[in-house]
Amino acid sequence: MEVPPSPRPAMTRARARVPVTGAPTGDVPAPFAHNAEYEFARILDFYGIDWQYEPRTFPLRYDRGHVTEAFSPDFYLPDLSLYVELTTLKPGLTAEKNRKMRLLQELYPGTNIIMLKKQDYLRLLTKYGYGPMQPGQVPDIDRVLVTTGRLQKRVAELGAQISHDYTGKDPVLVGVLRGVICFIGDLMRNISLPTVVDFMSISSYDGNGSAAVRILKDLDENIKGRDVILVEDIVDTGMTLNHLVDYLNTKKPASIKVCTLLDKRARRIVNVPLGYVGFEISDEFVVGYGLDFHQRFRNLPFIAVLKHEMLP
Ligand code: IMP
Ligand code: MG
């Protein structure tokens, strides 16, 4: 009986860019020879894949007992028993590397080695685990902007700061659904005070400028005389936040402060004071850690930049 081929998620063609895991890599730290290697190492770290840098040199040719040609692959990945040679080189030089790799495999049979071109990173990441993303989703992501590690560290700092600033008080955390779910969940676990959590849901404005923010779900708690911390995923133009703060003030709380994970300050139209900011980010559309694009990507454990091509 013939077994039908298992369905493979479609990978989009070469338009994919290399996802990087943080700040630009202007200086290349030792031991790396160039940026691509450093970037690759950080990607491996991010996905928890163990690596060694240039751990072995394979002699390829001898002349009277002396090695006259050798090859040192850039990386060895012990978990996968795989040597990796990166190449961002011109086609002519790639041919030379290919020749060496063929020779290596003849002389050292059973040695697994691959040459990765830039666009091949993506395929490797898909195969060995790009968080909970489906392989078909990977090409929609331009790059990781804030890693899981940096998110957790910063949210812990914000929680500690809030715990310190509100000592002796029992603040009400008000989250704005749905983008805030991951942030508020992690934040509240880092606040060492008695707290109450409540949620609001609002409609986003419809884009023609006329629609006001509508409240779809109001607070369940009475915040009169309470210290309110309004928790937001991202402040962009500030219109939503401005409206919410005005609305909450009608309920006569003792105080209101805003705590936002992300601040896209460059796009601000209405200036609302922000008490706590996780990260200031540039004007790019981000997804993950609660933030969505047409309801997708909320479950990514990091903040990523969406490809420009995805946006209208
Ligand atoms: P604002 O009223 O322009 O500040 O809009 C804030 C809201 O827009 C946020 O709560 C998000 O729901 C949404 N938003 C703004 N920028 C982004 C983004 O880059 N990714 C996902 N949602 C965003
Ligand atoms: Mg929102």
Short mmCIF file of C-alpha atoms and ligand atoms in Angstrom, two decimals:
data_model
loop_
_atom_site.label_atom_id
_atom_site.label_comp_id
_atom_site.label_asym_id
_atom_site.label_seq_id
_atom_site.Cartn_x
_atom_site.Cartn_y
_atom_site.Cartn_z
CA MET A 1 0.00 0.00 0.00
CA GLU A 2 1.29 3.40 -0.86
CA VAL A 3 1.76 5.92 1.91
CA PRO A 4 0.65 9.41 0.89
CA PRO A 5 3.27 12.09 1.46
CA SER A 6 2.68 13.94 4.72
CA PRO A 7 1.38 17.47 4.18
CA ARG A 8 4.14 20.03 4.50
CA PRO A 9 3.39 23.61 5.50
CA ALA A 10 4.23 25.92 2.65
CA MET A 11 7.42 27.92 3.03
CA THR A 12 7.41 31.19 1.19
CA ARG A 13 10.24 31.81 -1.22
CA ALA A 14 13.50 33.61 -0.58
CA ARG A 15 12.04 36.92 0.62
CA ALA A 16 12.67 35.79 4.21
CA ARG A 17 15.27 37.82 6.09
CA VAL A 18 17.46 36.43 8.82
CA PRO A 19 15.74 36.74 12.14
CA VAL A 20 18.11 38.21 14.68
CA THR A 21 17.63 38.06 18.39
CA GLY A 22 18.30 41.55 19.61
CA ALA A 23 20.25 44.71 19.09
CA PRO A 24 22.26 45.39 15.93
CA THR A 25 25.59 43.61 15.85
CA GLY A 26 27.98 46.43 15.08
CA ASP A 27 31.00 45.02 16.87
CA VAL A 28 31.73 41.37 16.58
CA PRO A 29 32.95 39.93 19.87
CA ALA A 30 35.63 37.24 20.07
CA PRO A 31 35.89 34.49 18.97
CA PHE A 32 33.74 35.26 15.95
CA ALA A 33 35.24 36.33 12.67
CA HIS A 34 32.19 38.15 11.35
CA ASN A 35 28.65 39.23 12.11
CA ALA A 36 26.87 36.29 10.53
CA GLU A 37 28.65 33.90 12.91
CA TYR A 38 27.83 36.00 15.95
CA GLU A 39 24.23 36.27 14.85
CA PHE A 40 23.99 32.56 14.22
CA ALA A 41 25.40 31.82 17.69
CA ARG A 42 22.81 34.09 19.27
CA ILE A 43 20.04 32.39 17.34
CA LEU A 44 21.27 29.01 18.56
CA ASP A 45 21.43 30.32 22.14
CA PHE A 46 17.97 31.72 21.86
CA TYR A 47 16.54 28.38 20.79
CA GLY A 48 18.63 26.47 23.32
CA ILE A 49 20.70 24.58 20.76
CA ASP A 50 24.16 23.80 22.12
CA TRP A 51 27.13 24.86 19.93
CA GLN A 52 30.90 24.93 19.72
CA TYR A 53 32.78 27.44 17.61
CA GLU A 54 35.45 26.03 15.26
CA PRO A 55 36.16 23.07 17.54
CA ARG A 56 38.04 21.01 14.99
CA THR A 57 40.31 21.34 11.99
CA PHE A 58 40.13 18.58 9.38
CA PRO A 59 43.39 18.09 7.45
CA LEU A 60 42.49 17.60 3.78
CA ARG A 61 45.86 17.28 1.99
CA TYR A 62 49.31 16.26 3.07
CA ASP A 63 52.67 16.76 1.43
CA ARG A 64 55.59 14.83 2.95
CA GLY A 65 53.93 14.62 6.31
CA HIS A 66 52.86 18.25 6.39
CA VAL A 67 49.27 19.41 6.19
CA THR A 68 48.94 21.58 3.11
CA GLU A 69 45.20 22.05 3.11
CA ALA A 70 42.72 21.97 5.97
CA PHE A 71 39.18 22.97 6.77
CA SER A 72 37.72 24.26 10.05
CA PRO A 73 33.92 24.36 9.97
CA ASP A 74 32.48 27.36 11.81
CA PHE A 75 30.24 25.49 14.23
CA TYR A 76 29.60 22.08 15.68
CA LEU A 77 26.15 21.36 17.13
CA PRO A 78 26.66 18.37 19.45
CA ASP A 79 22.95 17.65 19.95
CA LEU A 80 22.56 17.20 16.21
CA SER A 81 26.07 15.79 15.54
CA LEU A 82 26.31 18.40 12.84
CA TYR A 83 29.06 20.69 11.58
CA VAL A 84 27.84 23.96 10.10
CA GLU A 85 29.72 26.18 7.73
CA LEU A 86 28.16 29.60 7.25
CA THR A 87 28.52 31.44 4.05
CA THR A 88 27.56 34.91 3.05
CA LEU A 89 30.19 34.85 0.35
CA LYS A 90 30.12 35.44 -3.36
CA PRO A 91 29.27 32.42 -5.57
CA GLY A 92 32.91 31.91 -6.64
CA LEU A 93 34.09 31.47 -3.07
CA THR A 94 31.12 29.26 -2.29
CA ALA A 95 32.30 26.86 -5.03
CA GLU A 96 35.71 26.65 -3.36
CA LYS A 97 34.07 25.87 -0.01
CA ASN A 98 31.88 23.24 -1.66
CA ARG A 99 34.97 21.52 -3.03
CA LYS A 100 36.55 21.41 0.44
CA MET A 101 33.38 20.04 1.97
CA ARG A 102 33.17 17.25 -0.60
CA LEU A 103 36.77 16.36 0.10
CA LEU A 104 36.12 16.39 3.83
CA GLN A 105 33.21 13.98 3.46
CA GLU A 106 35.33 11.63 1.33
CA LEU A 107 38.16 11.59 3.86
CA TYR A 108 36.00 11.52 6.99
CA PRO A 109 32.98 9.40 6.10
CA GLY A 110 30.05 9.68 8.48
CA THR A 111 30.80 13.31 9.29
CA ASN A 112 27.68 15.43 8.98
CA ILE A 113 28.35 18.87 7.62
CA ILE A 114 26.14 21.43 5.98
CA MET A 115 26.77 24.78 4.41
CA LEU A 116 24.23 27.41 5.37
CA LYS A 117 23.47 30.37 3.21
CA LYS A 118 21.66 33.23 4.88
CA GLN A 119 18.21 32.14 3.77
CA ASP A 120 18.95 28.62 5.02
CA TYR A 121 19.01 29.83 8.65
CA LEU A 122 15.29 30.09 8.45
CA ARG A 123 14.81 26.50 7.40
CA LEU A 124 17.06 25.30 10.20
CA LEU A 125 15.15 27.30 12.77
CA THR A 126 11.88 25.89 11.52
CA LYS A 127 13.17 22.36 11.75
CA TYR A 128 14.72 22.62 15.19
CA GLY A 129 12.01 24.66 16.83
CA TYR A 130 11.06 28.28 16.42
CA GLY A 131 9.06 28.57 19.62
CA PRO A 132 5.45 27.53 19.12
CA MET A 133 5.38 28.96 15.61
CA GLN A 134 4.18 26.91 12.72
CA PRO A 135 6.80 26.70 9.97
CA GLY A 136 4.36 28.52 7.72
CA GLN A 137 4.31 31.45 10.16
CA VAL A 138 8.06 31.94 10.29
CA PRO A 139 8.28 33.79 6.98
CA ASP A 140 5.76 36.38 8.26
CA ILE A 141 8.17 37.41 11.02
CA ASP A 142 10.95 39.80 10.17
CA ARG A 143 12.94 39.39 13.36
CA VAL A 144 12.75 38.92 17.11
CA LEU A 145 12.80 42.33 18.78
CA VAL A 146 12.64 41.43 22.49
CA THR A 147 13.63 37.93 23.50
CA THR A 148 11.83 35.88 26.13
CA GLY A 149 14.77 36.35 28.49
CA ARG A 150 14.78 40.13 28.20
CA LEU A 151 10.98 40.25 28.62
CA GLN A 152 11.06 38.19 31.79
CA LYS A 153 13.91 40.25 33.26
CA ARG A 154 12.27 43.59 32.51
CA VAL A 155 8.82 42.53 33.74
CA ALA A 156 10.43 41.37 37.00
CA GLU A 157 12.07 44.80 37.35
CA LEU A 158 8.75 46.57 36.77
CA GLY A 159 7.05 44.34 39.34
CA ALA A 160 9.77 45.10 41.89
CA GLN A 161 9.51 48.84 41.19
CA ILE A 162 5.72 48.81 41.59
CA SER A 163 6.01 46.76 44.81
CA HIS A 164 8.40 49.38 46.14
CA ASP A 165 6.39 52.43 45.01
CA TYR A 166 3.09 51.10 46.40
CA THR A 167 4.41 49.79 49.72
CA GLY A 168 1.58 49.73 52.28
CA LYS A 169 -1.09 50.02 49.56
CA ASP A 170 -3.18 47.46 47.73
CA PRO A 171 -3.42 48.65 44.15
CA VAL A 172 -5.98 47.54 41.57
CA LEU A 173 -4.39 46.35 38.34
CA VAL A 174 -6.64 47.16 35.41
CA GLY A 175 -5.76 45.35 32.20
CA VAL A 176 -7.06 46.23 28.76
CA LEU A 177 -7.99 43.11 26.82
CA ARG A 178 -6.79 41.26 24.88
CA GLY A 179 -3.21 42.30 24.15
CA VAL A 180 -2.31 42.64 27.82
CA ILE A 181 -2.88 39.02 28.85
CA CYS A 182 0.75 37.83 28.87
CA PHE A 183 2.15 41.02 30.34
CA ILE A 184 -0.34 41.35 33.18
CA GLY A 185 -0.05 37.65 33.98
CA ASP A 186 3.71 37.90 34.40
CA LEU A 187 3.62 41.34 36.02
CA MET A 188 1.17 40.42 38.78
CA ARG A 189 3.35 37.46 39.75
CA ASN A 190 6.21 39.89 40.30
CA ILE A 191 4.26 42.25 42.57
CA SER A 192 4.69 41.43 46.24
CA LEU A 193 1.67 43.34 47.53
CA PRO A 194 -1.98 42.46 48.01
CA THR A 195 -3.46 43.28 44.61
CA VAL A 196 -6.77 43.01 42.83
CA VAL A 197 -6.91 42.37 39.09
CA ASP A 198 -9.68 43.54 36.82
CA PHE A 199 -10.15 43.82 33.07
CA MET A 200 -11.77 46.12 30.58
CA SER A 201 -12.48 45.49 26.94
CA ILE A 202 -12.87 48.26 24.41
CA SER A 203 -13.51 48.58 20.71
CA SER A 204 -10.66 50.01 18.70
CA TYR A 205 -11.45 53.05 16.67
CA ASP A 206 -12.66 52.35 13.15
CA GLY A 207 -10.10 54.40 11.29
CA ASN A 208 -12.40 57.04 9.78
CA GLY A 209 -11.70 59.30 12.71
CA SER A 210 -15.29 59.64 13.85
CA ALA A 211 -15.68 56.62 16.09
CA ALA A 212 -15.02 57.08 19.77
CA VAL A 213 -13.60 54.30 21.91
CA ARG A 214 -16.51 52.15 23.03
CA ILE A 215 -16.46 50.16 26.24
CA LEU A 216 -17.42 46.55 25.58
CA LYS A 217 -16.67 45.30 29.08
CA ASP A 218 -16.51 47.61 32.06
CA LEU A 219 -14.77 47.01 35.38
CA ASP A 220 -16.29 44.58 37.85
CA GLU A 221 -14.52 46.22 40.80
CA ASN A 222 -15.44 49.52 42.40
CA ILE A 223 -12.29 51.65 42.12
CA LYS A 224 -13.55 54.66 44.07
CA GLY A 225 -10.77 55.74 46.43
CA ARG A 226 -8.46 52.96 45.17
CA ASP A 227 -4.96 53.21 43.68
CA VAL A 228 -5.32 52.11 40.08
CA ILE A 229 -2.54 50.88 37.83
CA LEU A 230 -3.75 50.80 34.24
CA VAL A 231 -1.77 48.06 32.49
CA GLU A 232 -1.35 48.26 28.71
CA ASP A 233 0.49 46.18 26.15
CA ILE A 234 1.53 49.06 23.93
CA VAL A 235 0.99 52.80 23.69
CA ASP A 236 1.01 53.95 20.12
CA THR A 237 -0.84 57.19 19.31
CA GLY A 238 -2.02 57.39 22.91
CA MET A 239 -5.65 57.93 21.86
CA THR A 240 -6.93 54.74 23.50
CA LEU A 241 -5.08 55.39 26.71
CA ASN A 242 -6.13 59.01 26.93
CA HIS A 243 -9.76 58.01 26.62
CA LEU A 244 -9.40 55.25 29.20
CA VAL A 245 -7.69 57.43 31.78
CA ASP A 246 -10.43 60.07 31.40
CA TYR A 247 -13.07 57.39 31.79
CA LEU A 248 -11.47 55.82 34.87
CA ASN A 249 -11.10 59.25 36.48
CA THR A 250 -14.91 59.65 36.42
CA LYS A 251 -14.99 56.77 38.93
CA LYS A 252 -12.98 58.84 41.43
CA PRO A 253 -10.00 56.59 42.19
CA ALA A 254 -7.40 57.83 44.71
CA SER A 255 -4.75 57.71 41.97
CA ILE A 256 -4.11 56.38 38.48
CA LYS A 257 -0.76 55.44 36.98
CA VAL A 258 -0.13 53.80 33.63
CA CYS A 259 2.15 50.81 33.21
CA THR A 260 2.86 49.85 29.61
CA LEU A 261 5.11 47.11 28.32
CA LEU A 262 5.92 48.88 25.06
CA ASP A 263 6.07 52.55 24.17
CA LYS A 264 6.09 53.56 20.50
CA ARG A 265 6.88 57.11 21.40
CA ALA A 266 7.61 58.28 17.87
CA ARG A 267 3.93 57.89 16.98
CA ARG A 268 2.43 59.72 19.94
CA ILE A 269 -0.44 62.11 19.20
CA VAL A 270 -1.94 62.49 22.66
CA ASN A 271 0.60 62.79 25.43
CA VAL A 272 -0.50 60.73 28.43
CA PRO A 273 2.01 60.48 31.30
CA LEU A 274 3.41 56.96 31.59
CA GLY A 275 4.34 55.80 35.07
CA TYR A 276 6.16 52.63 34.01
CA VAL A 277 7.52 51.65 30.61
CA GLY A 278 9.02 48.26 29.81
CA PHE A 279 10.67 49.05 26.49
CA GLU A 280 10.64 52.02 24.18
CA ILE A 281 10.47 50.69 20.62
CA SER A 282 10.74 52.21 17.17
CA ASP A 283 7.82 52.62 14.78
CA GLU A 284 7.35 49.06 13.58
CA PHE A 285 4.39 46.73 13.91
CA VAL A 286 5.07 44.16 16.58
CA VAL A 287 3.40 40.90 17.55
CA GLY A 288 3.76 38.23 20.19
CA TYR A 289 3.55 38.06 24.00
CA GLY A 290 -0.14 38.97 23.76
CA LEU A 291 0.05 41.33 20.79
CA ASP A 292 -1.67 40.25 17.60
CA PHE A 293 -2.02 40.82 13.91
CA HIS A 294 -5.58 39.85 12.94
CA GLN A 295 -5.69 37.75 16.14
CA ARG A 296 -2.60 35.74 15.20
CA PHE A 297 0.80 35.51 16.95
CA ARG A 298 -0.44 36.29 20.49
CA ASN A 299 1.07 33.03 21.73
CA LEU A 300 4.67 33.77 20.72
CA PRO A 301 6.82 33.93 23.87
CA PHE A 302 8.78 36.90 22.50
CA ILE A 303 8.07 40.23 20.80
CA ALA A 304 8.71 40.09 17.08
CA VAL A 305 8.54 42.56 14.22
CA LEU A 306 6.08 41.66 11.50
CA LYS A 307 7.25 41.79 7.88
CA HIS A 308 6.37 45.04 6.14
CA GLU A 309 4.79 43.05 3.33
CA MET A 310 2.17 41.72 5.77
CA LEU A 311 0.85 45.17 6.57
CA PRO A 312 -1.76 46.97 4.47
P1 IMP B 1 -3.18 53.82 20.45
O1 IMP B 1 -4.52 54.30 20.86
O2 IMP B 1 -2.80 54.30 19.07
O3 IMP B 1 -2.11 54.14 21.45
O4 IMP B 1 -3.32 52.26 20.26
C1 IMP B 1 -2.96 51.32 21.17
C2 IMP B 1 -3.51 49.99 20.76
O5 IMP B 1 -3.28 49.72 19.37
C3 IMP B 1 -2.78 48.90 21.52
O6 IMP B 1 -3.42 48.60 22.72
C4 IMP B 1 -2.81 47.74 20.54
O7 IMP B 1 -4.00 47.01 20.70
C5 IMP B 1 -2.81 48.40 19.18
N1 IMP B 1 -1.45 48.45 18.62
C6 IMP B 1 -0.70 49.55 18.39
N2 IMP B 1 0.49 49.25 17.88
C7 IMP B 1 0.52 47.90 17.77
C8 IMP B 1 1.52 46.96 17.30
O8 IMP B 1 2.63 47.29 16.88
N3 IMP B 1 1.17 45.64 17.35
C9 IMP B 1 -0.03 45.22 17.81
N4 IMP B 1 -0.98 46.06 18.26
C10 IMP B 1 -0.71 47.39 18.24
MG MG B 2 -4.67 47.05 23.31
#
